[in-house]
Amino acid sequence: MEEEDSESQLMYRIERPVYDEAFLRSQLLHHRLKSTTLWKRLLKHFQCSSEKAKATVLNFLPVLKWLPSYPVKQYLFSDVVSGLSTGVVQLPQGLAYAMLAAVPPVYGLYSSFYPVMLYMFFGTSRHISIGKKLSLKHYF
């Protein structure tokens, strides 16, 4: 019976180093010397180089990426025809939406013209409108 009691008692043994105040101060001081202030971290994160500035501008204005390499002879005619057909669709559509909203028709023209122009500069696709006819030459 006595043997069963000794087996049923579980014992844990924990070994760890003993820390004293001098050790803790040296560790905390070492950590404090390694850490940087928020201002220094922000300055490091927002440092600007010419490559980083160029990449930021190109990401903000994607038209600057593809415009220099735009094959004018190959795509210009089809893009002009596509732009005209998009305008033919969006002109009456903008006027109709303005009339539905009970505002002067010129607001409908603004709402259909300016977003397309802004998207041309800030967007990443040549295919701006659903009504735009796409040429298969763009893909092959």
PDB file of C-alpha atoms in Angstrom:
ATOM      1  CA  MET A   1       0.000   0.000   0.000  1.00  0.00           C
ATOM      2  CA  GLU A   2       2.829   2.328   0.826  1.00  0.00           C
ATOM      3  CA  GLU A   3       4.387   1.617  -2.545  1.00  0.00           C
ATOM      4  CA  GLU A   4       1.177   2.628  -4.344  1.00  0.00           C
ATOM      5  CA  ASP A   5       1.095   5.989  -2.472  1.00  0.00           C
ATOM      6  CA  SER A   6       4.628   6.839  -3.533  1.00  0.00           C
ATOM      7  CA  GLU A   7       3.809   6.071  -7.190  1.00  0.00           C
ATOM      8  CA  SER A   8       0.621   8.115  -7.162  1.00  0.00           C
ATOM      9  CA  GLN A   9       2.431  11.278  -6.031  1.00  0.00           C
ATOM     10  CA  LEU A  10       3.803  13.191  -8.958  1.00  0.00           C
ATOM     11  CA  MET A  11       6.770  15.430  -8.548  1.00  0.00           C
ATOM     12  CA  TYR A  12       8.010  18.170 -10.775  1.00  0.00           C
ATOM     13  CA  ARG A  13      11.526  19.391 -10.883  1.00  0.00           C
ATOM     14  CA  ILE A  14      12.216  22.774 -12.432  1.00  0.00           C
ATOM     15  CA  GLU A  15      15.696  24.008 -13.165  1.00  0.00           C
ATOM     16  CA  ARG A  16      16.333  27.568 -14.225  1.00  0.00           C
ATOM     17  CA  PRO A  17      19.075  30.105 -13.734  1.00  0.00           C
ATOM     18  CA  VAL A  18      18.798  32.487 -10.842  1.00  0.00           C
ATOM     19  CA  TYR A  19      18.578  36.101 -11.928  1.00  0.00           C
ATOM     20  CA  ASP A  20      19.846  38.890  -9.743  1.00  0.00           C
ATOM     21  CA  GLU A  21      19.254  42.631 -10.000  1.00  0.00           C
ATOM     22  CA  ALA A  22      22.577  43.348 -11.726  1.00  0.00           C
ATOM     23  CA  PHE A  23      21.841  40.812 -14.467  1.00  0.00           C
ATOM     24  CA  LEU A  24      18.348  42.231 -15.056  1.00  0.00           C
ATOM     25  CA  ARG A  25      19.641  45.802 -15.230  1.00  0.00           C
ATOM     26  CA  SER A  26      22.311  44.829 -17.739  1.00  0.00           C
ATOM     27  CA  GLN A  27      19.735  43.057 -19.925  1.00  0.00           C
ATOM     28  CA  LEU A  28      17.275  45.962 -19.756  1.00  0.00           C
ATOM     29  CA  LEU A  29      19.988  48.524 -20.409  1.00  0.00           C
ATOM     30  CA  HIS A  30      21.257  46.471 -23.342  1.00  0.00           C
ATOM     31  CA  HIS A  31      17.710  46.328 -24.778  1.00  0.00           C
ATOM     32  CA  ARG A  32      17.230  50.046 -24.269  1.00  0.00           C
ATOM     33  CA  LEU A  33      20.459  50.809 -26.127  1.00  0.00           C
ATOM     34  CA  LYS A  34      19.422  48.578 -29.045  1.00  0.00           C
ATOM     35  CA  SER A  35      15.924  50.010 -29.373  1.00  0.00           C
ATOM     36  CA  THR A  36      15.364  53.056 -31.526  1.00  0.00           C
ATOM     37  CA  THR A  37      12.873  55.814 -31.130  1.00  0.00           C
ATOM     38  CA  LEU A  38       9.718  55.997 -33.177  1.00  0.00           C
ATOM     39  CA  TRP A  39      11.080  59.009 -35.038  1.00  0.00           C
ATOM     40  CA  LYS A  40      14.229  57.106 -36.098  1.00  0.00           C
ATOM     41  CA  ARG A  41      12.171  54.115 -37.248  1.00  0.00           C
ATOM     42  CA  LEU A  42       9.896  56.397 -39.293  1.00  0.00           C
ATOM     43  CA  LEU A  43      12.875  58.169 -40.858  1.00  0.00           C
ATOM     44  CA  LYS A  44      14.406  54.828 -41.807  1.00  0.00           C
ATOM     45  CA  HIS A  45      11.119  53.615 -43.289  1.00  0.00           C
ATOM     46  CA  PHE A  46      10.453  56.787 -45.281  1.00  0.00           C
ATOM     47  CA  GLN A  47      13.933  57.350 -46.664  1.00  0.00           C
ATOM     48  CA  CYS A  48      13.817  58.327 -50.295  1.00  0.00           C
ATOM     49  CA  SER A  49      16.191  57.343 -53.028  1.00  0.00           C
ATOM     50  CA  SER A  50      15.922  58.146 -56.697  1.00  0.00           C
ATOM     51  CA  GLU A  51      14.879  54.558 -57.501  1.00  0.00           C
ATOM     52  CA  LYS A  52      12.193  54.588 -54.815  1.00  0.00           C
ATOM     53  CA  ALA A  53      10.880  57.978 -55.971  1.00  0.00           C
ATOM     54  CA  LYS A  54      10.753  56.796 -59.590  1.00  0.00           C
ATOM     55  CA  ALA A  55       8.923  53.594 -58.610  1.00  0.00           C
ATOM     56  CA  THR A  56       6.415  55.607 -56.579  1.00  0.00           C
ATOM     57  CA  VAL A  57       5.709  57.991 -59.459  1.00  0.00           C
ATOM     58  CA  LEU A  58       5.357  55.111 -61.926  1.00  0.00           C
ATOM     59  CA  ASN A  59       2.981  53.289 -59.582  1.00  0.00           C
ATOM     60  CA  PHE A  60       0.930  56.453 -59.120  1.00  0.00           C
ATOM     61  CA  LEU A  61       0.818  57.284 -62.846  1.00  0.00           C
ATOM     62  CA  PRO A  62       0.880  53.975 -64.772  1.00  0.00           C
ATOM     63  CA  VAL A  63       0.465  55.821 -68.072  1.00  0.00           C
ATOM     64  CA  LEU A  64       4.136  56.823 -67.753  1.00  0.00           C
ATOM     65  CA  LYS A  65       5.108  53.129 -67.852  1.00  0.00           C
ATOM     66  CA  TRP A  66       3.377  52.122 -71.054  1.00  0.00           C
ATOM     67  CA  LEU A  67       3.218  55.397 -73.000  1.00  0.00           C
ATOM     68  CA  PRO A  68       6.923  55.511 -73.993  1.00  0.00           C
ATOM     69  CA  SER A  69       6.707  51.992 -75.420  1.00  0.00           C
ATOM     70  CA  TYR A  70       3.275  52.449 -77.042  1.00  0.00           C
ATOM     71  CA  PRO A  71       3.365  51.171 -80.647  1.00  0.00           C
ATOM     72  CA  VAL A  72       1.638  54.095 -82.378  1.00  0.00           C
ATOM     73  CA  LYS A  73       1.506  52.592 -85.885  1.00  0.00           C
ATOM     74  CA  GLN A  74       0.073  49.333 -84.625  1.00  0.00           C
ATOM     75  CA  TYR A  75      -2.521  50.485 -82.049  1.00  0.00           C
ATOM     76  CA  LEU A  76      -3.417  54.138 -82.656  1.00  0.00           C
ATOM     77  CA  PHE A  77      -6.134  53.634 -85.269  1.00  0.00           C
ATOM     78  CA  SER A  78      -7.915  50.885 -83.348  1.00  0.00           C
ATOM     79  CA  ASP A  79      -7.636  52.864 -80.100  1.00  0.00           C
ATOM     80  CA  VAL A  80      -9.103  55.999 -81.727  1.00  0.00           C
ATOM     81  CA  VAL A  81     -12.013  53.968 -83.130  1.00  0.00           C
ATOM     82  CA  SER A  82     -12.527  52.360 -79.724  1.00  0.00           C
ATOM     83  CA  GLY A  83     -12.460  55.766 -78.039  1.00  0.00           C
ATOM     84  CA  LEU A  84     -14.994  57.195 -80.465  1.00  0.00           C
ATOM     85  CA  SER A  85     -17.338  54.237 -80.033  1.00  0.00           C
ATOM     86  CA  THR A  86     -17.039  54.578 -76.261  1.00  0.00           C
ATOM     87  CA  GLY A  87     -17.869  58.285 -76.531  1.00  0.00           C
ATOM     88  CA  VAL A  88     -20.893  57.525 -78.708  1.00  0.00           C
ATOM     89  CA  VAL A  89     -22.172  55.192 -75.979  1.00  0.00           C
ATOM     90  CA  GLN A  90     -21.312  57.384 -73.007  1.00  0.00           C
ATOM     91  CA  LEU A  91     -22.585  60.707 -74.353  1.00  0.00           C
ATOM     92  CA  PRO A  92     -26.300  59.806 -74.380  1.00  0.00           C
ATOM     93  CA  GLN A  93     -25.871  57.637 -71.304  1.00  0.00           C
ATOM     94  CA  GLY A  94     -24.480  60.579 -69.321  1.00  0.00           C
ATOM     95  CA  LEU A  95     -27.258  62.872 -70.547  1.00  0.00           C
ATOM     96  CA  ALA A  96     -29.901  60.308 -69.596  1.00  0.00           C
ATOM     97  CA  TYR A  97     -28.485  59.800 -66.104  1.00  0.00           C
ATOM     98  CA  ALA A  98     -28.454  63.552 -65.545  1.00  0.00           C
ATOM     99  CA  MET A  99     -32.097  63.784 -66.593  1.00  0.00           C
ATOM    100  CA  LEU A 100     -32.981  60.898 -64.244  1.00  0.00           C
ATOM    101  CA  ALA A 101     -31.241  62.690 -61.390  1.00  0.00           C
ATOM    102  CA  ALA A 102     -33.072  65.933 -62.255  1.00  0.00           C
ATOM    103  CA  VAL A 103     -29.871  67.932 -62.703  1.00  0.00           C
ATOM    104  CA  PRO A 104     -28.738  69.911 -65.753  1.00  0.00           C
ATOM    105  CA  PRO A 105     -27.498  67.649 -68.591  1.00  0.00           C
ATOM    106  CA  VAL A 106     -23.993  69.108 -68.426  1.00  0.00           C
ATOM    107  CA  TYR A 107     -23.460  67.271 -65.107  1.00  0.00           C
ATOM    108  CA  GLY A 108     -24.140  64.007 -66.898  1.00  0.00           C
ATOM    109  CA  LEU A 109     -21.475  64.889 -69.432  1.00  0.00           C
ATOM    110  CA  TYR A 110     -19.020  65.727 -66.660  1.00  0.00           C
ATOM    111  CA  SER A 111     -19.774  62.482 -64.857  1.00  0.00           C
ATOM    112  CA  SER A 112     -19.153  60.421 -67.983  1.00  0.00           C
ATOM    113  CA  PHE A 113     -16.129  62.303 -69.351  1.00  0.00           C
ATOM    114  CA  TYR A 114     -13.877  63.149 -66.407  1.00  0.00           C
ATOM    115  CA  PRO A 115     -13.762  59.722 -64.732  1.00  0.00           C
ATOM    116  CA  VAL A 116     -12.602  58.168 -68.000  1.00  0.00           C
ATOM    117  CA  MET A 117      -9.907  60.819 -68.414  1.00  0.00           C
ATOM    118  CA  LEU A 118      -8.729  60.387 -64.828  1.00  0.00           C
ATOM    119  CA  TYR A 119      -8.704  56.619 -65.187  1.00  0.00           C
ATOM    120  CA  MET A 120      -6.538  56.940 -68.285  1.00  0.00           C
ATOM    121  CA  PHE A 121      -3.839  58.581 -66.172  1.00  0.00           C
ATOM    122  CA  PHE A 122      -4.274  56.798 -62.848  1.00  0.00           C
ATOM    123  CA  GLY A 123      -5.680  53.424 -63.925  1.00  0.00           C
ATOM    124  CA  THR A 124      -3.759  50.349 -64.930  1.00  0.00           C
ATOM    125  CA  SER A 125      -5.822  49.188 -67.880  1.00  0.00           C
ATOM    126  CA  ARG A 126      -6.271  50.419 -71.418  1.00  0.00           C
ATOM    127  CA  HIS A 127      -9.765  48.957 -71.393  1.00  0.00           C
ATOM    128  CA  ILE A 128     -11.612  51.664 -69.500  1.00  0.00           C
ATOM    129  CA  SER A 129     -15.257  51.236 -70.405  1.00  0.00           C
ATOM    130  CA  ILE A 130     -17.465  48.209 -70.726  1.00  0.00           C
ATOM    131  CA  GLY A 131     -18.763  49.643 -74.004  1.00  0.00           C
ATOM    132  CA  LYS A 132     -15.283  49.890 -75.480  1.00  0.00           C
ATOM    133  CA  LYS A 133     -14.724  47.548 -78.405  1.00  0.00           C
ATOM    134  CA  LEU A 134     -11.536  45.592 -77.979  1.00  0.00           C
ATOM    135  CA  SER A 135      -9.272  44.667 -80.822  1.00  0.00           C
ATOM    136  CA  LEU A 136      -7.859  41.160 -80.781  1.00  0.00           C
ATOM    137  CA  LYS A 137      -4.543  42.639 -81.944  1.00  0.00           C
ATOM    138  CA  HIS A 138      -4.022  43.879 -78.351  1.00  0.00           C
ATOM    139  CA  TYR A 139      -3.887  40.323 -77.049  1.00  0.00           C
ATOM    140  CA  PHE A 140      -1.948  38.465 -79.735  1.00  0.00           C
TER     141      PHE A 140
END
